[in-house]
Short mmCIF file of C-alpha atoms in Angstrom, two decimals:
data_model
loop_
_atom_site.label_atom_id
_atom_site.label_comp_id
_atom_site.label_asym_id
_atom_site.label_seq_id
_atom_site.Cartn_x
_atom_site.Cartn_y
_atom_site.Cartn_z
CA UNK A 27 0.00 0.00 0.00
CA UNK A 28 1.04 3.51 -0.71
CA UNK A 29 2.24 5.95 2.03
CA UNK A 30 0.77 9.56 2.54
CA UNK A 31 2.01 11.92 0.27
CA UNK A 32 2.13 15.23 -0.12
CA UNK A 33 3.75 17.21 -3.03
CA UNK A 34 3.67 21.00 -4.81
CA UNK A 35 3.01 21.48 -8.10
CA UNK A 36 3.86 24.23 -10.28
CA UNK A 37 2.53 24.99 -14.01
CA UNK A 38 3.45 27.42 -16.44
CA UNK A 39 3.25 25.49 -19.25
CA UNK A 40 1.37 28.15 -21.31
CA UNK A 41 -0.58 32.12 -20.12
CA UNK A 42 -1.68 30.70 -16.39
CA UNK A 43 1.02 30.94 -13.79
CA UNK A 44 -0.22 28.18 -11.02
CA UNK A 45 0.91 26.70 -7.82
CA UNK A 46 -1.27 23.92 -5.20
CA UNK A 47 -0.54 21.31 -2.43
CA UNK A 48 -2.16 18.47 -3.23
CA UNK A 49 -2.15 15.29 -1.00
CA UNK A 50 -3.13 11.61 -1.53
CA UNK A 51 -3.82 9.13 1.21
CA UNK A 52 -2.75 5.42 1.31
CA UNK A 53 -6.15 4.72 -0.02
CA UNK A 54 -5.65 6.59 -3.11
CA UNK A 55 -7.76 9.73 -1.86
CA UNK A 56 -7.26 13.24 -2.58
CA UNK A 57 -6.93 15.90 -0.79
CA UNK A 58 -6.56 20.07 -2.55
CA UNK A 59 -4.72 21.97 0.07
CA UNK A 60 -4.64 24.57 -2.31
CA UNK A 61 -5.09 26.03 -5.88
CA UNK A 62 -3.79 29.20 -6.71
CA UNK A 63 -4.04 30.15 -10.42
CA UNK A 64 -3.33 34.14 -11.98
CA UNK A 65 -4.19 34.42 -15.50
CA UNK A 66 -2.64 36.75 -18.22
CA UNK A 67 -5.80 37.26 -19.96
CA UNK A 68 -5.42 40.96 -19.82
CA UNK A 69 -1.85 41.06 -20.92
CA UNK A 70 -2.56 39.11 -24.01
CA UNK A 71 -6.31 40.03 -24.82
CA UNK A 72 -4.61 43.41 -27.25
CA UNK A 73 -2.75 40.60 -29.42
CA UNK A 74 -5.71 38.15 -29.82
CA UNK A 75 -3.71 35.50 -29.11
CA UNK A 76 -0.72 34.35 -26.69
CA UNK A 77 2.68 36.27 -26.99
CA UNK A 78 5.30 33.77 -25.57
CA UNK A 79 7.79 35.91 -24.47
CA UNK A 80 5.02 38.29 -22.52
CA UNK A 81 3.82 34.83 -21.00
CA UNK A 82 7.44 33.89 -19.60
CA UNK A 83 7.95 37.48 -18.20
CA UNK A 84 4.92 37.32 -16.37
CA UNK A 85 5.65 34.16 -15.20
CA UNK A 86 8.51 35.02 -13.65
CA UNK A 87 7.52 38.10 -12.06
CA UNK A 88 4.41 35.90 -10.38
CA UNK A 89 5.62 32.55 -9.91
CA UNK A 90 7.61 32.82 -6.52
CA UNK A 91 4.38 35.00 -5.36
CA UNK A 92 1.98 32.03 -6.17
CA UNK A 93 4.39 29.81 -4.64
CA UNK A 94 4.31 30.91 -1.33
CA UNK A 95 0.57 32.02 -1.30
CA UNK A 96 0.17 28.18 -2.03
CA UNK A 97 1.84 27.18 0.65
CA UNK A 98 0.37 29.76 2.97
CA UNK A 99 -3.24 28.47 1.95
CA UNK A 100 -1.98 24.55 2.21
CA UNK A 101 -0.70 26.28 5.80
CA UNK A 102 2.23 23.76 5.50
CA UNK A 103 6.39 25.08 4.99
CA UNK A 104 8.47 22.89 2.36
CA UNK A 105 9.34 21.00 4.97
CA UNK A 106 6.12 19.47 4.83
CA UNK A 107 5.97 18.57 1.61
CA UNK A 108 7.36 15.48 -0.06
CA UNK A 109 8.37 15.97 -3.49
CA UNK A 110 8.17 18.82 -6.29
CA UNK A 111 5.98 18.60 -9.60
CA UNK A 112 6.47 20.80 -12.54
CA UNK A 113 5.26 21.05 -16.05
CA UNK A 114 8.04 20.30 -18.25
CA UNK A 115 5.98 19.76 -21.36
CA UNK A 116 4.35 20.10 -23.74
CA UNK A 117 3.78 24.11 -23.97
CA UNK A 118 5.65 27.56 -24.48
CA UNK A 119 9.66 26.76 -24.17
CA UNK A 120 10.22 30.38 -22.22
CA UNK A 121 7.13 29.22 -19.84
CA UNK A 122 8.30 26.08 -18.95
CA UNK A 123 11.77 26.81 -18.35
CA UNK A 124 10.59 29.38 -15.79
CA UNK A 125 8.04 26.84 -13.92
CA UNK A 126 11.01 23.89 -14.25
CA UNK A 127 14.02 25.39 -13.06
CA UNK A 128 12.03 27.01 -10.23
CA UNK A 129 10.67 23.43 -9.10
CA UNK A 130 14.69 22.16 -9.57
CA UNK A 131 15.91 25.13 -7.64
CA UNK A 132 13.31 24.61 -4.62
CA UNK A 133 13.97 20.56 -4.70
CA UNK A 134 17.82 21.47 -4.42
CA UNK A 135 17.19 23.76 -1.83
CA UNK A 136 14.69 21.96 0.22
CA UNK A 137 16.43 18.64 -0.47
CA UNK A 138 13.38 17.47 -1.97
CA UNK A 139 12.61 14.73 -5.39
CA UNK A 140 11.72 16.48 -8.52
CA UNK A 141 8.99 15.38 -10.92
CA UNK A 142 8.70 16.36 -14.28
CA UNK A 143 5.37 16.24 -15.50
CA UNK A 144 4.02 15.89 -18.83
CA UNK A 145 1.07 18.05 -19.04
CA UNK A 146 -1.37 16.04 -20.68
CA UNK A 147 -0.68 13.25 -18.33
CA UNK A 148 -2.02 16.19 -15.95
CA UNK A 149 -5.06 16.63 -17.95
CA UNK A 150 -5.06 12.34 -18.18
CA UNK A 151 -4.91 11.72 -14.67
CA UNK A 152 -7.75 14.60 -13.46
CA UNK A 153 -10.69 12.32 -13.26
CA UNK A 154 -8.62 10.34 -10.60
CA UNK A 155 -8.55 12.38 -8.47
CA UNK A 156 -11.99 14.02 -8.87
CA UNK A 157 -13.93 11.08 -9.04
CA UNK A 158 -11.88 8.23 -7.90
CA UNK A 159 -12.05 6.28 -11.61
CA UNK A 160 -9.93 3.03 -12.46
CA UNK A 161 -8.29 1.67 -15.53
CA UNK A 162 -8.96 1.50 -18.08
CA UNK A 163 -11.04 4.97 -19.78
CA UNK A 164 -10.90 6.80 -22.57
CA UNK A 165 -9.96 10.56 -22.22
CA UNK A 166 -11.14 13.52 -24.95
CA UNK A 167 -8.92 16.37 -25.12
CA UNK A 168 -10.13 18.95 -26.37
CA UNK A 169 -7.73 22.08 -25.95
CA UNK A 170 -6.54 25.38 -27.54
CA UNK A 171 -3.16 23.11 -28.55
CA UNK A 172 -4.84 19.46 -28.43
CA UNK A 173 -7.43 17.54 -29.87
CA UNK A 174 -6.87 13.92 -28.87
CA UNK A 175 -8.91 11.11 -27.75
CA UNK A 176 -6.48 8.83 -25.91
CA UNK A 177 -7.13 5.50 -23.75
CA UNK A 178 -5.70 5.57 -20.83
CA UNK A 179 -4.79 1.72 -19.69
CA UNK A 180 -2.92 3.22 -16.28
CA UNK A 181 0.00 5.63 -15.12
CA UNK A 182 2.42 5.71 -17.66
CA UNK A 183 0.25 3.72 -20.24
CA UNK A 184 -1.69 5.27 -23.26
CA UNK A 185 -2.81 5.41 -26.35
CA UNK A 186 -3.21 7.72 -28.76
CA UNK A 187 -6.46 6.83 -30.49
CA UNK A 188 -6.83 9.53 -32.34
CA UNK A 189 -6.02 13.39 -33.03
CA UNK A 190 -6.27 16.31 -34.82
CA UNK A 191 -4.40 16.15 -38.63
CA UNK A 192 -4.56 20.42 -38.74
CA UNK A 193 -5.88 23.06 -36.19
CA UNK A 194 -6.65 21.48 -32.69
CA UNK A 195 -10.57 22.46 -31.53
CA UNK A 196 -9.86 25.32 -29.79
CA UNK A 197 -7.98 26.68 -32.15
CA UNK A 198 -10.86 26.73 -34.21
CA UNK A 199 -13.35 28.57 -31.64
CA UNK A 200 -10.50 31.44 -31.57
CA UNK A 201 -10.05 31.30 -35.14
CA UNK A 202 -13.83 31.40 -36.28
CA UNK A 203 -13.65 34.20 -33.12
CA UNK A 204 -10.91 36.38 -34.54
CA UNK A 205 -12.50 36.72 -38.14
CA UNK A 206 -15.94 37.33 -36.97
CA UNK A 207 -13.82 40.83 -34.81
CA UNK A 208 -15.40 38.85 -31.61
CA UNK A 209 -13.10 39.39 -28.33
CA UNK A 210 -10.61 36.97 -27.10
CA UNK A 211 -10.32 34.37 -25.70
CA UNK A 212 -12.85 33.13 -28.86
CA UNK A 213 -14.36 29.94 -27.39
CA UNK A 214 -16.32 31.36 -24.83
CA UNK A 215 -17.72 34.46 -27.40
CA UNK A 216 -18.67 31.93 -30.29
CA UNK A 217 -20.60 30.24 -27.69
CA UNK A 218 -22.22 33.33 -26.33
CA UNK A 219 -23.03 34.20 -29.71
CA UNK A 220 -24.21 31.24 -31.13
CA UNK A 221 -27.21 31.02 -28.31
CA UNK A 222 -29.17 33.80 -30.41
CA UNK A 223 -28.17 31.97 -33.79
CA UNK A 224 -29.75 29.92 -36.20
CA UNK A 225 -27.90 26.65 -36.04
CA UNK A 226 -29.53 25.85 -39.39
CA UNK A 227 -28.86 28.71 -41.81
CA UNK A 228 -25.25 27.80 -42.71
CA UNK A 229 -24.43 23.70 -44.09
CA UNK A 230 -20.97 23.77 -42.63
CA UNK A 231 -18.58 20.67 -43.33
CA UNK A 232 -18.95 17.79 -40.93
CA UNK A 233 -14.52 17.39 -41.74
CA UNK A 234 -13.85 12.86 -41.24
CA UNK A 235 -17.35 12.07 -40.75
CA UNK A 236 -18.09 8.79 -41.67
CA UNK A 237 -14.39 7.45 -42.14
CA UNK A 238 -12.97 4.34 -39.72
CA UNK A 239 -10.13 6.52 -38.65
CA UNK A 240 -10.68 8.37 -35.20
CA UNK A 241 -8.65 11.69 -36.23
CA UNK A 242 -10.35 15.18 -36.39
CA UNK A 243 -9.84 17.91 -38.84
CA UNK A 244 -11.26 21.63 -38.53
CA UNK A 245 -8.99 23.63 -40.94
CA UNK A 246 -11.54 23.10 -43.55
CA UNK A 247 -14.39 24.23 -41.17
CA UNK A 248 -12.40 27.31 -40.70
CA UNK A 249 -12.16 27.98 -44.33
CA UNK A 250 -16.07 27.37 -44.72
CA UNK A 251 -16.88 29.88 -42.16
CA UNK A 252 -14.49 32.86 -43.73
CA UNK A 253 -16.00 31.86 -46.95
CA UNK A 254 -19.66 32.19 -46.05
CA UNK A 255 -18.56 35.23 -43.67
CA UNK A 256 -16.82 36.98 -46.98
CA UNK A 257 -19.88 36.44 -49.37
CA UNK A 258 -22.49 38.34 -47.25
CA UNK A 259 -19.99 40.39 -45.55
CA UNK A 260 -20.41 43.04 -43.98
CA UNK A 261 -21.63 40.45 -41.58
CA UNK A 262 -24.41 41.72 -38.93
CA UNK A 263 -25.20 41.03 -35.62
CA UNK A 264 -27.37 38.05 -36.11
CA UNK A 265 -25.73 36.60 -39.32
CA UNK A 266 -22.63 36.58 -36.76
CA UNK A 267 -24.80 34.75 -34.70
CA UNK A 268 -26.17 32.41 -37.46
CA UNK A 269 -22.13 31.46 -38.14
CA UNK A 270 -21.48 30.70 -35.16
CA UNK A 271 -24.70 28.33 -34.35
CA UNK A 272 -24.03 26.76 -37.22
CA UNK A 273 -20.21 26.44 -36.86
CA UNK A 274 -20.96 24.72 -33.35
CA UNK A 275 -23.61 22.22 -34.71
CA UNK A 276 -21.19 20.86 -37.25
CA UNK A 277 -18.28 20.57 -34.16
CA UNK A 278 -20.89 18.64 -32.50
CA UNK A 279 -22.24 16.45 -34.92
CA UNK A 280 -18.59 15.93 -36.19
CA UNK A 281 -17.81 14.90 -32.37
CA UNK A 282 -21.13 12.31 -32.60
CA UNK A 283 -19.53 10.64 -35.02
CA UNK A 284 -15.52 10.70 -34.27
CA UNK A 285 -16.33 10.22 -30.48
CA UNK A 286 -19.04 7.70 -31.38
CA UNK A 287 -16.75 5.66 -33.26
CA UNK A 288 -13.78 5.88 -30.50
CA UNK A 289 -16.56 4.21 -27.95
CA UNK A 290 -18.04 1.74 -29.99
CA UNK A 291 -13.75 0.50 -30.27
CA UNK A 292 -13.76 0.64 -26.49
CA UNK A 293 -16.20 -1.64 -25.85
CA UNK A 294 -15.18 -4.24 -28.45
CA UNK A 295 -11.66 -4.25 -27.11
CA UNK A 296 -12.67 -4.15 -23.70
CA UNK A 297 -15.88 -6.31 -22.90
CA UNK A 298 -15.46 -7.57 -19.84
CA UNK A 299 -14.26 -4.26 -17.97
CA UNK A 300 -16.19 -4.09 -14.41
CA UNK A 301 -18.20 -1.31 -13.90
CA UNK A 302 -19.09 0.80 -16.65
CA UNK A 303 -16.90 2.45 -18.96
CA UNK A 304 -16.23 6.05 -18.66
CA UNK A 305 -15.00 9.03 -20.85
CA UNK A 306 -13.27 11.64 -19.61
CA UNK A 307 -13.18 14.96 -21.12
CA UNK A 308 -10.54 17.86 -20.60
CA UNK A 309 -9.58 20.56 -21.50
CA UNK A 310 -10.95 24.45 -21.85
CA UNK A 311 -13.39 23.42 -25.01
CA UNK A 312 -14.99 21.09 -22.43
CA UNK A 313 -16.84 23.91 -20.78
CA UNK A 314 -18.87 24.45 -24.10
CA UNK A 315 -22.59 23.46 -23.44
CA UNK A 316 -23.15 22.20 -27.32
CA UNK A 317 -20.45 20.13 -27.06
CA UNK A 318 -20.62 19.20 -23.45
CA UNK A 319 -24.20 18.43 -24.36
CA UNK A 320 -23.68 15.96 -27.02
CA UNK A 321 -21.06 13.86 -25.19
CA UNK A 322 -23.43 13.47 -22.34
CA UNK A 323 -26.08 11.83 -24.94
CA UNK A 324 -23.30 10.22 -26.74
CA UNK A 325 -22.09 8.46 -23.74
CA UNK A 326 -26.22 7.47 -22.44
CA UNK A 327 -26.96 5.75 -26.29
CA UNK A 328 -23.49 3.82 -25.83
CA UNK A 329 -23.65 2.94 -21.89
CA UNK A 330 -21.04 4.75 -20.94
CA UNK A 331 -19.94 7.35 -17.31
CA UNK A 332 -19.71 11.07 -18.84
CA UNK A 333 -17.04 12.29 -16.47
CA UNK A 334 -16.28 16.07 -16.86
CA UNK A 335 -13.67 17.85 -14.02
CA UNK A 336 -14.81 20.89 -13.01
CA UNK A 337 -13.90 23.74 -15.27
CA UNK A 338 -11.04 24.86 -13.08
CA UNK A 339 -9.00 21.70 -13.38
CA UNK A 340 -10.32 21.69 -16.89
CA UNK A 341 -7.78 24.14 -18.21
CA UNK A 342 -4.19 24.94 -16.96
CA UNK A 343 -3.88 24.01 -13.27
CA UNK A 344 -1.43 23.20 -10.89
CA UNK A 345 -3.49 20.73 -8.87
CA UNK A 346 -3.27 18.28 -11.69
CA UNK A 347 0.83 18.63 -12.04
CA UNK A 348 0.75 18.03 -8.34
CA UNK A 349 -1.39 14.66 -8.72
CA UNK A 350 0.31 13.43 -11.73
CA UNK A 351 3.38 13.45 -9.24
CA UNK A 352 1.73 11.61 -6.90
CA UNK A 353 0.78 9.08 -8.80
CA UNK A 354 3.83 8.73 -10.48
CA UNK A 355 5.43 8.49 -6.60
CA UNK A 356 2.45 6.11 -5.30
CA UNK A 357 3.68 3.44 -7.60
CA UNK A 358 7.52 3.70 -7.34
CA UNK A 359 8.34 5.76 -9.79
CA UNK A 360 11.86 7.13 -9.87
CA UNK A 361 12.51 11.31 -9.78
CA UNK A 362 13.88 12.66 -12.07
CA UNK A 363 17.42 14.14 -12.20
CA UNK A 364 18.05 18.17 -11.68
CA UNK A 365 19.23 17.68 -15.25
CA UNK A 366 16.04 17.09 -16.80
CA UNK A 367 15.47 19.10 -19.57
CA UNK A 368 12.14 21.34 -20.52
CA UNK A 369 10.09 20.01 -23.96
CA UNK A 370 7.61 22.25 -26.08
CA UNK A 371 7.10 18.75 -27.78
CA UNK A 372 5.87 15.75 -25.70
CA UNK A 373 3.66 13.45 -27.03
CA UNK A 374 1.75 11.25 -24.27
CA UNK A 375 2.11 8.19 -26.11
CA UNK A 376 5.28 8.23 -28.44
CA UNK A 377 4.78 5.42 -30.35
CA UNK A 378 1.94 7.08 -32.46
CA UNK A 379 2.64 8.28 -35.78
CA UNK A 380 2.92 12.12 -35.71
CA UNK A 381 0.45 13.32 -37.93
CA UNK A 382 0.71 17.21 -37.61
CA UNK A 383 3.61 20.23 -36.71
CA UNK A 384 6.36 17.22 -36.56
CA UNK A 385 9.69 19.27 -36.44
CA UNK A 386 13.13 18.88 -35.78
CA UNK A 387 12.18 18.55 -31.81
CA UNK A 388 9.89 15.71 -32.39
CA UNK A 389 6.01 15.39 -32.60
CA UNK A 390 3.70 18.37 -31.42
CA UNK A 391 1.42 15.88 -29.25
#
């Protein structure tokens, strides 16, 4: 059986600069000591869009801040803790160099292990701790930088089902965003938008539908909706709102079938699993209600748990980091060395074929 642990956890993988205490019993229970997150909305919002070298300035001028406000909250010293977790990939290079050689520089001077998380194994590993779920599940994320739909067979062991050949999903809601002149972040306006919209007017692409594959594909969406934006422009009010309806009906009903698919595999290579099956879905594109929505029916017509962290551990968070350590120390895994080295490329499972941005530092996810 595993001991008590307790371990900080720092992320700066991308424009949130966060720091928690996060425990886990012998049982496997979790405990949030505490969860402090500062965004850089504002010092981004006037570029539409995240500027990497703003994002690793303010990172470093908050960082040590949110550290010991985390601490103060947790009401615990480094002493107290038993290990360090910090995003070393994938995400901004300047950003992660900040968050991992502050984590290596407190381990060294606290005497404490140092765990260098993978992100996504962050965004992987949520539903453990919120709700407790075994191996094996399947795990949708759906991201600003990722669209994947991975199974996750255990700590250290997944699959890459599927993923996104061209723009990831939320990349698309900023996109679609930015050429309508809506504010940014996108994902949240299209939404707001598309509530007054006609979901009907515009016959947007449904991009993969129907093929055996389980990758997505949205730059062709994108394209539709600048198209049918440039032949009525200038666009109104409500025809904005008539793109956007209609732009988030064909994301869902392109989910229906890609996600549809990915179960339907689940349950043919796993029939005997005990309990029912879950999906798990992460990521900041998992707080839209369309697409929320659908996966909850999707996952009632196949049988399957809809399992959604709340929206804070959703997007960028430290508790995560911190629980991905702990799971990582719960079953014997090894820290790693001060000499570990900060990756804006880090696939979770790097046997998969890179199918999009593969550059001289490997696969983008």
């Amino acid at each position: 059986m595993a001991p008590f642990l307790r371990i900080l956890g720092i992320e700066t993988s991308c424009d949130e600069t966060a720091a928690a205490v996060v425990e886990r019993d012998a049982e496997g229970r979790s405990n949030v000591l505490s969860d402090v997150v500062l965004s850089q909305l504002d010092e981004h919002s006037a570029y539409g869009g995240v500027v990497p070298e703003i994002a690793a300035r303010a990172h470093v001028e908050a960082l040590d801040t949110l550290i010991e406000e985390a601490l103060q909250r947790a009401n615990v010293s480094l002493a107290d803790v038993d290990a360090i977790a910090a995003t070393s990939g994938p995400g901004l290079i300047g950003g992660l160099l900040v968050g991992l050689m502050t984590g290596k520089a407190i381990a060294r001077a606290a005497g404490k292990p140092l765990y260098a998380v993978n992100h996504l194994e962050g965004h992987a590993l949520t539903a453990r701790l919120t709700d407790g779920l075994s191996f094996p599940y399947l795990m949708l994320l759906v991201s600003g930088g990722h669209t994947q739909l991975i199974l996750v067979r255990g700590i250290g062991q997944y699959e890459r089902w599927g993923t996104t050949i061209d723009d990831a999903l939320g990349e698309a809601f900023d996109k679609t965003a930015k050429l309508l002149g809506l504010p940014y972040p996108g994902g949240p306006e299209v939404e707001k938008a598309a509530k007054s919209g006609n979901p009907d007017r515009f016959s947007f692409p449904r991009p993969l539908v129907g093929e055996a594959r389980l990758d997505f594909s949205f730059s062709g969406l994108k394209t539709a909706v600048r198209q049918a934006a440039t032949e009525i422009a200038p666009v109104s009010t409500q025809d904005i709102a008539d793109i956007c309806a209609s732009f988030q009906k064909a994301i869902s009903r392109t989910l229906k079938d890609r996600i549809g698919r990915g179960l339907q595999r689940f349950k043919t290579e796993f029939p005997h699993i005990e309990g029912q099956p879950a999906l798990v879905v992460a990521g900041g594109v998992a707080a839209n209600q369309e697409v929320r929505g659908t996966l909850q029916a999707l996952c009632g017509t196949h049988g399957f748990r809809f399992i959604a962290p709340p929206l804070r551990l959703c997007t960028d968070n430290a508790v995560m980091i911190a629980w991905a350590g702990l799971e990582r120390m719960a079953i014997g895994v090894a820290p790693d060395d001060l000499d570990v080295q900060p990756r804006s490329r880090w696939p979770l499972d790097s046997n998969a074929e890179a199918l999009v941005n593969y550059g001289k530092r490997g696969a983008k996810a």
